[in-house]
Amino acid sequence: EGWVLEHASERLRNDPSFILAVVKRKGESLKYASERFQDDENIVLAAARQVSLEGFGDRFFVLQGRVLERMS
């Protein structure tokens, strides 16, 4: 499942609905998404829900902080 995003066409790689659907099934696929989607809070959180926090690195924690700020 994770290979889907890695080998997707350019059109699909730029489709936020497709990216979201992929990371909801295989969160680790986020590493194959463009930076634009790796910085998208909804996509990052969907990916994080699917996998443990290991492997996301600093980018996840920065976005997590942004989301928590908005919630307070």
PDB file of N, CA, C and O in Angstrom:
ATOM      1  N   GLU A   1       0.808  -1.199   0.000  1.00  0.00           N
ATOM      2  CA  GLU A   1       0.000   0.000   0.000  1.00  0.00           C
ATOM      3  C   GLU A   1       0.852   1.264   0.000  1.00  0.00           C
ATOM      4  O   GLU A   1       0.509   2.220  -0.660  1.00  0.00           O
ATOM      5  N   GLY A   2       1.937   1.277   0.768  1.00  0.00           N
ATOM      6  CA  GLY A   2       2.757   2.468   0.850  1.00  0.00           C
ATOM      7  C   GLY A   2       3.420   2.838  -0.458  1.00  0.00           C
ATOM      8  O   GLY A   2       3.684   4.002  -0.727  1.00  0.00           O
ATOM      9  N   TRP A   3       3.653   1.855  -1.299  1.00  0.00           N
ATOM     10  CA  TRP A   3       4.315   2.114  -2.578  1.00  0.00           C
ATOM     11  C   TRP A   3       3.423   2.875  -3.547  1.00  0.00           C
ATOM     12  O   TRP A   3       3.886   3.455  -4.505  1.00  0.00           O
ATOM     13  N   VAL A   4       2.116   2.897  -3.298  1.00  0.00           N
ATOM     14  CA  VAL A   4       1.181   3.560  -4.207  1.00  0.00           C
ATOM     15  C   VAL A   4       1.575   5.019  -4.420  1.00  0.00           C
ATOM     16  O   VAL A   4       1.658   5.494  -5.548  1.00  0.00           O
ATOM     17  N   LEU A   5       1.833   5.729  -3.358  1.00  0.00           N
ATOM     18  CA  LEU A   5       2.181   7.140  -3.465  1.00  0.00           C
ATOM     19  C   LEU A   5       3.564   7.325  -4.082  1.00  0.00           C
ATOM     20  O   LEU A   5       3.777   8.224  -4.886  1.00  0.00           O
ATOM     21  N   GLU A   6       4.459   6.453  -3.741  1.00  0.00           N
ATOM     22  CA  GLU A   6       5.821   6.543  -4.281  1.00  0.00           C
ATOM     23  C   GLU A   6       5.817   6.436  -5.810  1.00  0.00           C
ATOM     24  O   GLU A   6       6.599   7.084  -6.490  1.00  0.00           O
ATOM     25  N   HIS A   7       4.919   5.637  -6.361  1.00  0.00           N
ATOM     26  CA  HIS A   7       4.894   5.377  -7.795  1.00  0.00           C
ATOM     27  C   HIS A   7       3.703   6.034  -8.512  1.00  0.00           C
ATOM     28  O   HIS A   7       3.457   5.739  -9.676  1.00  0.00           O
ATOM     29  N   ALA A   8       3.012   6.915  -7.808  1.00  0.00           N
ATOM     30  CA  ALA A   8       1.837   7.568  -8.400  1.00  0.00           C
ATOM     31  C   ALA A   8       2.253   8.583  -9.463  1.00  0.00           C
ATOM     32  O   ALA A   8       3.353   9.123  -9.432  1.00  0.00           O
ATOM     33  N   SER A   9       1.336   8.852 -10.365  1.00  0.00           N
ATOM     34  CA  SER A   9       1.585   9.855 -11.405  1.00  0.00           C
ATOM     35  C   SER A   9       1.681  11.237 -10.768  1.00  0.00           C
ATOM     36  O   SER A   9       1.220  11.458  -9.638  1.00  0.00           O
ATOM     37  N   GLU A  10       2.234  12.166 -11.499  1.00  0.00           N
ATOM     38  CA  GLU A  10       2.359  13.552 -11.021  1.00  0.00           C
ATOM     39  C   GLU A  10       0.989  14.139 -10.705  1.00  0.00           C
ATOM     40  O   GLU A  10       0.811  14.853  -9.719  1.00  0.00           O
ATOM     41  N   ARG A  11       0.001  13.822 -11.531  1.00  0.00           N
ATOM     42  CA  ARG A  11      -1.359  14.322 -11.315  1.00  0.00           C
ATOM     43  C   ARG A  11      -1.902  13.842  -9.962  1.00  0.00           C
ATOM     44  O   ARG A  11      -2.438  14.636  -9.190  1.00  0.00           O
ATOM     45  N   LEU A  12      -1.731  12.559  -9.682  1.00  0.00           N
ATOM     46  CA  LEU A  12      -2.217  12.030  -8.410  1.00  0.00           C
ATOM     47  C   LEU A  12      -1.413  12.572  -7.237  1.00  0.00           C
ATOM     48  O   LEU A  12      -1.970  12.831  -6.167  1.00  0.00           O
ATOM     49  N   ARG A  13      -0.116  12.747  -7.413  1.00  0.00           N
ATOM     50  CA  ARG A  13       0.719  13.277  -6.331  1.00  0.00           C
ATOM     51  C   ARG A  13       0.347  14.707  -5.968  1.00  0.00           C
ATOM     52  O   ARG A  13       0.720  15.189  -4.908  1.00  0.00           O
ATOM     53  N   ASN A  14      -0.377  15.392  -6.846  1.00  0.00           N
ATOM     54  CA  ASN A  14      -0.813  16.761  -6.578  1.00  0.00           C
ATOM     55  C   ASN A  14      -2.300  16.847  -6.245  1.00  0.00           C
ATOM     56  O   ASN A  14      -2.864  17.931  -6.212  1.00  0.00           O
ATOM     57  N   ASP A  15      -2.907  15.710  -5.996  1.00  0.00           N
ATOM     58  CA  ASP A  15      -4.332  15.653  -5.662  1.00  0.00           C
ATOM     59  C   ASP A  15      -4.471  15.438  -4.151  1.00  0.00           C
ATOM     60  O   ASP A  15      -4.192  14.350  -3.642  1.00  0.00           O
ATOM     61  N   PRO A  16      -4.887  16.472  -3.413  1.00  0.00           N
ATOM     62  CA  PRO A  16      -4.960  16.335  -1.960  1.00  0.00           C
ATOM     63  C   PRO A  16      -5.898  15.225  -1.488  1.00  0.00           C
ATOM     64  O   PRO A  16      -5.629  14.575  -0.475  1.00  0.00           O
ATOM     65  N   SER A  17      -6.970  14.963  -2.212  1.00  0.00           N
ATOM     66  CA  SER A  17      -7.889  13.878  -1.828  1.00  0.00           C
ATOM     67  C   SER A  17      -7.206  12.530  -1.937  1.00  0.00           C
ATOM     68  O   SER A  17      -7.390  11.649  -1.084  1.00  0.00           O
ATOM     69  N   PHE A  18      -6.414  12.358  -2.989  1.00  0.00           N
ATOM     70  CA  PHE A  18      -5.680  11.113  -3.169  1.00  0.00           C
ATOM     71  C   PHE A  18      -4.638  10.945  -2.068  1.00  0.00           C
ATOM     72  O   PHE A  18      -4.530   9.871  -1.464  1.00  0.00           O
ATOM     73  N   ILE A  19      -3.884  11.995  -1.794  1.00  0.00           N
ATOM     74  CA  ILE A  19      -2.855  11.943  -0.755  1.00  0.00           C
ATOM     75  C   ILE A  19      -3.485  11.581   0.585  1.00  0.00           C
ATOM     76  O   ILE A  19      -2.989  10.708   1.305  1.00  0.00           O
ATOM     77  N   LEU A  20      -4.581  12.227   0.907  1.00  0.00           N
ATOM     78  CA  LEU A  20      -5.259  11.963   2.178  1.00  0.00           C
ATOM     79  C   LEU A  20      -5.722  10.512   2.260  1.00  0.00           C
ATOM     80  O   LEU A  20      -5.538   9.849   3.280  1.00  0.00           O
ATOM     81  N   ALA A  21      -6.305  10.001   1.197  1.00  0.00           N
ATOM     82  CA  ALA A  21      -6.771   8.611   1.183  1.00  0.00           C
ATOM     83  C   ALA A  21      -5.611   7.637   1.388  1.00  0.00           C
ATOM     84  O   ALA A  21      -5.737   6.653   2.126  1.00  0.00           O
ATOM     85  N   VAL A  22      -4.480   7.915   0.764  1.00  0.00           N
ATOM     86  CA  VAL A  22      -3.315   7.021   0.885  1.00  0.00           C
ATOM     87  C   VAL A  22      -2.769   7.039   2.306  1.00  0.00           C
ATOM     88  O   VAL A  22      -2.532   5.991   2.900  1.00  0.00           O
ATOM     89  N   VAL A  23      -2.555   8.227   2.880  1.00  0.00           N
ATOM     90  CA  VAL A  23      -1.959   8.272   4.221  1.00  0.00           C
ATOM     91  C   VAL A  23      -2.908   7.753   5.294  1.00  0.00           C
ATOM     92  O   VAL A  23      -2.453   7.294   6.336  1.00  0.00           O
ATOM     93  N   LYS A  24      -4.211   7.797   5.033  1.00  0.00           N
ATOM     94  CA  LYS A  24      -5.149   7.205   5.989  1.00  0.00           C
ATOM     95  C   LYS A  24      -5.002   5.686   6.043  1.00  0.00           C
ATOM     96  O   LYS A  24      -5.293   5.071   7.059  1.00  0.00           O
ATOM     97  N   ARG A  25      -4.555   5.098   4.952  1.00  0.00           N
ATOM     98  CA  ARG A  25      -4.355   3.644   4.911  1.00  0.00           C
ATOM     99  C   ARG A  25      -2.934   3.254   5.275  1.00  0.00           C
ATOM    100  O   ARG A  25      -2.703   2.183   5.833  1.00  0.00           O
ATOM    101  N   LYS A  26      -1.986   4.114   4.925  1.00  0.00           N
ATOM    102  CA  LYS A  26      -0.570   3.816   5.176  1.00  0.00           C
ATOM    103  C   LYS A  26       0.130   5.124   5.508  1.00  0.00           C
ATOM    104  O   LYS A  26       0.646   5.822   4.635  1.00  0.00           O
ATOM    105  N   GLY A  27       0.126   5.485   6.765  1.00  0.00           N
ATOM    106  CA  GLY A  27       0.646   6.764   7.211  1.00  0.00           C
ATOM    107  C   GLY A  27       2.080   7.035   6.816  1.00  0.00           C
ATOM    108  O   GLY A  27       2.458   8.168   6.550  1.00  0.00           O
ATOM    109  N   GLU A  28       2.886   5.983   6.766  1.00  0.00           N
ATOM    110  CA  GLU A  28       4.294   6.160   6.415  1.00  0.00           C
ATOM    111  C   GLU A  28       4.474   6.652   4.983  1.00  0.00           C
ATOM    112  O   GLU A  28       5.543   7.121   4.615  1.00  0.00           O
ATOM    113  N   SER A  29       3.437   6.560   4.188  1.00  0.00           N
ATOM    114  CA  SER A  29       3.500   7.049   2.807  1.00  0.00           C
ATOM    115  C   SER A  29       3.719   8.552   2.751  1.00  0.00           C
ATOM    116  O   SER A  29       4.104   9.084   1.711  1.00  0.00           O
ATOM    117  N   LEU A  30       3.471   9.227   3.844  1.00  0.00           N
ATOM    118  CA  LEU A  30       3.653  10.673   3.883  1.00  0.00           C
ATOM    119  C   LEU A  30       5.051  11.072   3.414  1.00  0.00           C
ATOM    120  O   LEU A  30       5.230  12.114   2.798  1.00  0.00           O
ATOM    121  N   LYS A  31       6.029  10.219   3.654  1.00  0.00           N
ATOM    122  CA  LYS A  31       7.403  10.561   3.252  1.00  0.00           C
ATOM    123  C   LYS A  31       7.552  10.670   1.737  1.00  0.00           C
ATOM    124  O   LYS A  31       8.497  11.272   1.251  1.00  0.00           O
ATOM    125  N   TYR A  32       6.610  10.119   0.980  1.00  0.00           N
ATOM    126  CA  TYR A  32       6.665  10.198  -0.483  1.00  0.00           C
ATOM    127  C   TYR A  32       5.837  11.361  -1.035  1.00  0.00           C
ATOM    128  O   TYR A  32       5.850  11.612  -2.230  1.00  0.00           O
ATOM    129  N   ALA A  33       5.130  12.040  -0.156  1.00  0.00           N
ATOM    130  CA  ALA A  33       4.316  13.181  -0.581  1.00  0.00           C
ATOM    131  C   ALA A  33       5.211  14.402  -0.776  1.00  0.00           C
ATOM    132  O   ALA A  33       6.295  14.487  -0.212  1.00  0.00           O
ATOM    133  N   SER A  34       4.718  15.341  -1.547  1.00  0.00           N
ATOM    134  CA  SER A  34       5.471  16.580  -1.743  1.00  0.00           C
ATOM    135  C   SER A  34       5.504  17.349  -0.424  1.00  0.00           C
ATOM    136  O   SER A  34       4.697  17.115   0.480  1.00  0.00           O
ATOM    137  N   GLU A  35       6.450  18.290  -0.336  1.00  0.00           N
ATOM    138  CA  GLU A  35       6.566  19.106   0.871  1.00  0.00           C
ATOM    139  C   GLU A  35       5.263  19.827   1.179  1.00  0.00           C
ATOM    140  O   GLU A  35       4.891  20.009   2.332  1.00  0.00           O
ATOM    141  N   ARG A  36       4.583  20.222   0.129  1.00  0.00           N
ATOM    142  CA  ARG A  36       3.296  20.914   0.287  1.00  0.00           C
ATOM    143  C   ARG A  36       2.346  20.087   1.152  1.00  0.00           C
ATOM    144  O   ARG A  36       1.684  20.617   2.044  1.00  0.00           O
ATOM    145  N   PHE A  37       2.282  18.793   0.900  1.00  0.00           N
ATOM    146  CA  PHE A  37       1.378  17.941   1.666  1.00  0.00           C
ATOM    147  C   PHE A  37       1.996  17.515   2.989  1.00  0.00           C
ATOM    148  O   PHE A  37       1.281  17.250   3.949  1.00  0.00           O
ATOM    149  N   GLN A  38       3.314  17.453   3.060  1.00  0.00           N
ATOM    150  CA  GLN A  38       3.969  17.139   4.324  1.00  0.00           C
ATOM    151  C   GLN A  38       3.804  18.278   5.318  1.00  0.00           C
ATOM    152  O   GLN A  38       3.986  18.087   6.516  1.00  0.00           O
ATOM    153  N   ASP A  39       3.457  19.463   4.834  1.00  0.00           N
ATOM    154  CA  ASP A  39       3.199  20.611   5.696  1.00  0.00           C
ATOM    155  C   ASP A  39       1.712  20.850   5.924  1.00  0.00           C
ATOM    156  O   ASP A  39       1.342  21.801   6.608  1.00  0.00           O
ATOM    157  N   ASP A  40       0.870  20.018   5.366  1.00  0.00           N
ATOM    158  CA  ASP A  40      -0.576  20.174   5.508  1.00  0.00           C
ATOM    159  C   ASP A  40      -1.024  19.500   6.807  1.00  0.00           C
ATOM    160  O   ASP A  40      -0.861  18.295   6.989  1.00  0.00           O
ATOM    161  N   GLU A  41      -1.572  20.290   7.707  1.00  0.00           N
ATOM    162  CA  GLU A  41      -1.925  19.777   9.030  1.00  0.00           C
ATOM    163  C   GLU A  41      -2.902  18.608   8.985  1.00  0.00           C
ATOM    164  O   GLU A  41      -2.739  17.623   9.706  1.00  0.00           O
ATOM    165  N   ASN A  42      -3.922  18.693   8.152  1.00  0.00           N
ATOM    166  CA  ASN A  42      -4.915  17.619   8.080  1.00  0.00           C
ATOM    167  C   ASN A  42      -4.297  16.322   7.581  1.00  0.00           C
ATOM    168  O   ASN A  42      -4.606  15.240   8.097  1.00  0.00           O
ATOM    169  N   ILE A  43      -3.431  16.426   6.594  1.00  0.00           N
ATOM    170  CA  ILE A  43      -2.800  15.231   6.037  1.00  0.00           C
ATOM    171  C   ILE A  43      -1.817  14.628   7.033  1.00  0.00           C
ATOM    172  O   ILE A  43      -1.788  13.415   7.239  1.00  0.00           O
ATOM    173  N   VAL A  44      -1.031  15.466   7.687  1.00  0.00           N
ATOM    174  CA  VAL A  44      -0.076  14.968   8.684  1.00  0.00           C
ATOM    175  C   VAL A  44      -0.800  14.301   9.836  1.00  0.00           C
ATOM    176  O   VAL A  44      -0.415  13.213  10.284  1.00  0.00           O
ATOM    177  N   LEU A  45      -1.869  14.911  10.311  1.00  0.00           N
ATOM    178  CA  LEU A  45      -2.609  14.309  11.425  1.00  0.00           C
ATOM    179  C   LEU A  45      -3.279  12.998  11.020  1.00  0.00           C
ATOM    180  O   LEU A  45      -3.317  12.053  11.809  1.00  0.00           O
ATOM    181  N   ALA A  46      -3.777  12.923   9.803  1.00  0.00           N
ATOM    182  CA  ALA A  46      -4.366  11.667   9.328  1.00  0.00           C
ATOM    183  C   ALA A  46      -3.306  10.574   9.277  1.00  0.00           C
ATOM    184  O   ALA A  46      -3.564   9.427   9.670  1.00  0.00           O
ATOM    185  N   ALA A  47      -2.122  10.926   8.807  1.00  0.00           N
ATOM    186  CA  ALA A  47      -1.030   9.954   8.753  1.00  0.00           C
ATOM    187  C   ALA A  47      -0.629   9.530  10.163  1.00  0.00           C
ATOM    188  O   ALA A  47      -0.405   8.345  10.430  1.00  0.00           O
ATOM    189  N   ALA A  48      -0.564  10.488  11.068  1.00  0.00           N
ATOM    190  CA  ALA A  48      -0.158  10.196  12.446  1.00  0.00           C
ATOM    191  C   ALA A  48      -1.154   9.289  13.148  1.00  0.00           C
ATOM    192  O   ALA A  48      -0.770   8.461  13.969  1.00  0.00           O
ATOM    193  N   ARG A  49      -2.413   9.445  12.827  1.00  0.00           N
ATOM    194  CA  ARG A  49      -3.423   8.569  13.423  1.00  0.00           C
ATOM    195  C   ARG A  49      -3.217   7.123  12.983  1.00  0.00           C
ATOM    196  O   ARG A  49      -3.581   6.196  13.696  1.00  0.00           O
ATOM    197  N   GLN A  50      -2.683   6.953  11.809  1.00  0.00           N
ATOM    198  CA  GLN A  50      -2.543   5.613  11.251  1.00  0.00           C
ATOM    199  C   GLN A  50      -1.285   4.894  11.772  1.00  0.00           C
ATOM    200  O   GLN A  50      -1.259   3.695  11.852  1.00  0.00           O
ATOM    201  N   VAL A  51      -0.274   5.632  12.120  1.00  0.00           N
ATOM    202  CA  VAL A  51       0.979   5.007  12.575  1.00  0.00           C
ATOM    203  C   VAL A  51       1.422   5.615  13.890  1.00  0.00           C
ATOM    204  O   VAL A  51       0.922   6.634  14.320  1.00  0.00           O
ATOM    205  N   SER A  52       2.414   5.004  14.484  1.00  0.00           N
ATOM    206  CA  SER A  52       2.983   5.582  15.696  1.00  0.00           C
ATOM    207  C   SER A  52       3.754   6.836  15.322  1.00  0.00           C
ATOM    208  O   SER A  52       4.050   7.081  14.154  1.00  0.00           O
ATOM    209  N   LEU A  53       4.112   7.617  16.295  1.00  0.00           N
ATOM    210  CA  LEU A  53       4.825   8.867  16.031  1.00  0.00           C
ATOM    211  C   LEU A  53       6.256   8.639  15.564  1.00  0.00           C
ATOM    212  O   LEU A  53       6.865   9.527  15.007  1.00  0.00           O
ATOM    213  N   GLU A  54       6.801   7.460  15.776  1.00  0.00           N
ATOM    214  CA  GLU A  54       8.168   7.187  15.331  1.00  0.00           C
ATOM    215  C   GLU A  54       8.286   7.329  13.827  1.00  0.00           C
ATOM    216  O   GLU A  54       7.415   6.914  13.080  1.00  0.00           O
ATOM    217  N   GLY A  55       9.335   7.962  13.389  1.00  0.00           N
ATOM    218  CA  GLY A  55       9.584   8.095  11.977  1.00  0.00           C
ATOM    219  C   GLY A  55       9.107   9.399  11.370  1.00  0.00           C
ATOM    220  O   GLY A  55       9.477   9.724  10.260  1.00  0.00           O
ATOM    221  N   PHE A  56       8.291  10.159  12.094  1.00  0.00           N
ATOM    222  CA  PHE A  56       7.817  11.416  11.536  1.00  0.00           C
ATOM    223  C   PHE A  56       8.820  12.539  11.735  1.00  0.00           C
ATOM    224  O   PHE A  56       8.818  13.504  11.006  1.00  0.00           O
ATOM    225  N   GLY A  57       9.655  12.439  12.747  1.00  0.00           N
ATOM    226  CA  GLY A  57      10.678  13.446  12.953  1.00  0.00           C
ATOM    227  C   GLY A  57      10.118  14.793  13.377  1.00  0.00           C
ATOM    228  O   GLY A  57       8.985  14.921  13.824  1.00  0.00           O
ATOM    229  N   ASP A  58      10.944  15.795  13.223  1.00  0.00           N
ATOM    230  CA  ASP A  58      10.617  17.141  13.692  1.00  0.00           C
ATOM    231  C   ASP A  58       9.395  17.729  13.013  1.00  0.00           C
ATOM    232  O   ASP A  58       8.656  18.484  13.624  1.00  0.00           O
ATOM    233  N   ARG A  59       9.188  17.431  11.738  1.00  0.00           N
ATOM    234  CA  ARG A  59       8.069  18.027  10.998  1.00  0.00           C
ATOM    235  C   ARG A  59       6.739  17.729  11.703  1.00  0.00           C
ATOM    236  O   ARG A  59       5.898  18.596  11.824  1.00  0.00           O
ATOM    237  N   PHE A  60       6.569  16.499  12.185  1.00  0.00           N
ATOM    238  CA  PHE A  60       5.320  16.165  12.856  1.00  0.00           C
ATOM    239  C   PHE A  60       5.140  17.002  14.115  1.00  0.00           C
ATOM    240  O   PHE A  60       4.070  17.538  14.372  1.00  0.00           O
ATOM    241  N   PHE A  61       6.191  17.138  14.899  1.00  0.00           N
ATOM    242  CA  PHE A  61       6.067  17.846  16.163  1.00  0.00           C
ATOM    243  C   PHE A  61       5.826  19.342  15.959  1.00  0.00           C
ATOM    244  O   PHE A  61       5.104  19.967  16.720  1.00  0.00           O
ATOM    245  N   VAL A  62       6.388  19.927  14.926  1.00  0.00           N
ATOM    246  CA  VAL A  62       6.119  21.326  14.604  1.00  0.00           C
ATOM    247  C   VAL A  62       4.647  21.489  14.248  1.00  0.00           C
ATOM    248  O   VAL A  62       3.961  22.381  14.742  1.00  0.00           O
ATOM    249  N   LEU A  63       4.134  20.616  13.396  1.00  0.00           N
ATOM    250  CA  LEU A  63       2.727  20.703  12.998  1.00  0.00           C
ATOM    251  C   LEU A  63       1.795  20.392  14.161  1.00  0.00           C
ATOM    252  O   LEU A  63       0.755  21.009  14.306  1.00  0.00           O
ATOM    253  N   GLN A  64       2.191  19.450  14.980  1.00  0.00           N
ATOM    254  CA  GLN A  64       1.379  19.129  16.146  1.00  0.00           C
ATOM    255  C   GLN A  64       1.245  20.368  17.028  1.00  0.00           C
ATOM    256  O   GLN A  64       0.166  20.670  17.527  1.00  0.00           O
ATOM    257  N   GLY A  65       2.325  21.096  17.203  1.00  0.00           N
ATOM    258  CA  GLY A  65       2.287  22.328  17.998  1.00  0.00           C
ATOM    259  C   GLY A  65       1.339  23.351  17.403  1.00  0.00           C
ATOM    260  O   GLY A  65       0.576  23.996  18.112  1.00  0.00           O
ATOM    261  N   ARG A  66       1.366  23.497  16.074  1.00  0.00           N
ATOM    262  CA  ARG A  66       0.467  24.438  15.392  1.00  0.00           C
ATOM    263  C   ARG A  66      -0.996  24.055  15.625  1.00  0.00           C
ATOM    264  O   ARG A  66      -1.840  24.901  15.886  1.00  0.00           O
ATOM    265  N   VAL A  67      -1.281  22.777  15.513  1.00  0.00           N
ATOM    266  CA  VAL A  67      -2.654  22.317  15.692  1.00  0.00           C
ATOM    267  C   VAL A  67      -3.105  22.557  17.130  1.00  0.00           C
ATOM    268  O   VAL A  67      -4.215  23.048  17.383  1.00  0.00           O
ATOM    269  N   LEU A  68      -2.257  22.261  18.081  1.00  0.00           N
ATOM    270  CA  LEU A  68      -2.609  22.462  19.487  1.00  0.00           C
ATOM    271  C   LEU A  68      -2.831  23.940  19.787  1.00  0.00           C
ATOM    272  O   LEU A  68      -3.737  24.278  20.563  1.00  0.00           O
ATOM    273  N   GLU A  69      -2.033  24.818  19.180  1.00  0.00           N
ATOM    274  CA  GLU A  69      -2.229  26.252  19.378  1.00  0.00           C
ATOM    275  C   GLU A  69      -3.601  26.682  18.876  1.00  0.00           C
ATOM    276  O   GLU A  69      -4.286  27.482  19.508  1.00  0.00           O
ATOM    277  N   ARG A  70      -4.010  26.164  17.737  1.00  0.00           N
ATOM    278  CA  ARG A  70      -5.308  26.527  17.170  1.00  0.00           C
ATOM    279  C   ARG A  70      -6.469  26.011  18.006  1.00  0.00           C
ATOM    280  O   ARG A  70      -7.547  26.580  18.007  1.00  0.00           O
ATOM    281  N   MET A  71      -6.238  24.892  18.687  1.00  0.00           N
ATOM    282  CA  MET A  71      -7.302  24.291  19.488  1.00  0.00           C
ATOM    283  C   MET A  71      -7.498  25.029  20.811  1.00  0.00           C
ATOM    284  O   MET A  71      -8.540  24.914  21.432  1.00  0.00           O
ATOM    285  N   SER A  72      -6.490  25.770  21.250  1.00  0.00           N
ATOM    286  CA  SER A  72      -6.607  26.431  22.557  1.00  0.00           C
ATOM    287  C   SER A  72      -7.154  27.833  22.457  1.00  0.00           C
ATOM    288  O   SER A  72      -7.441  28.378  21.474  1.00  0.00           O
TER     289      SER A  72
END
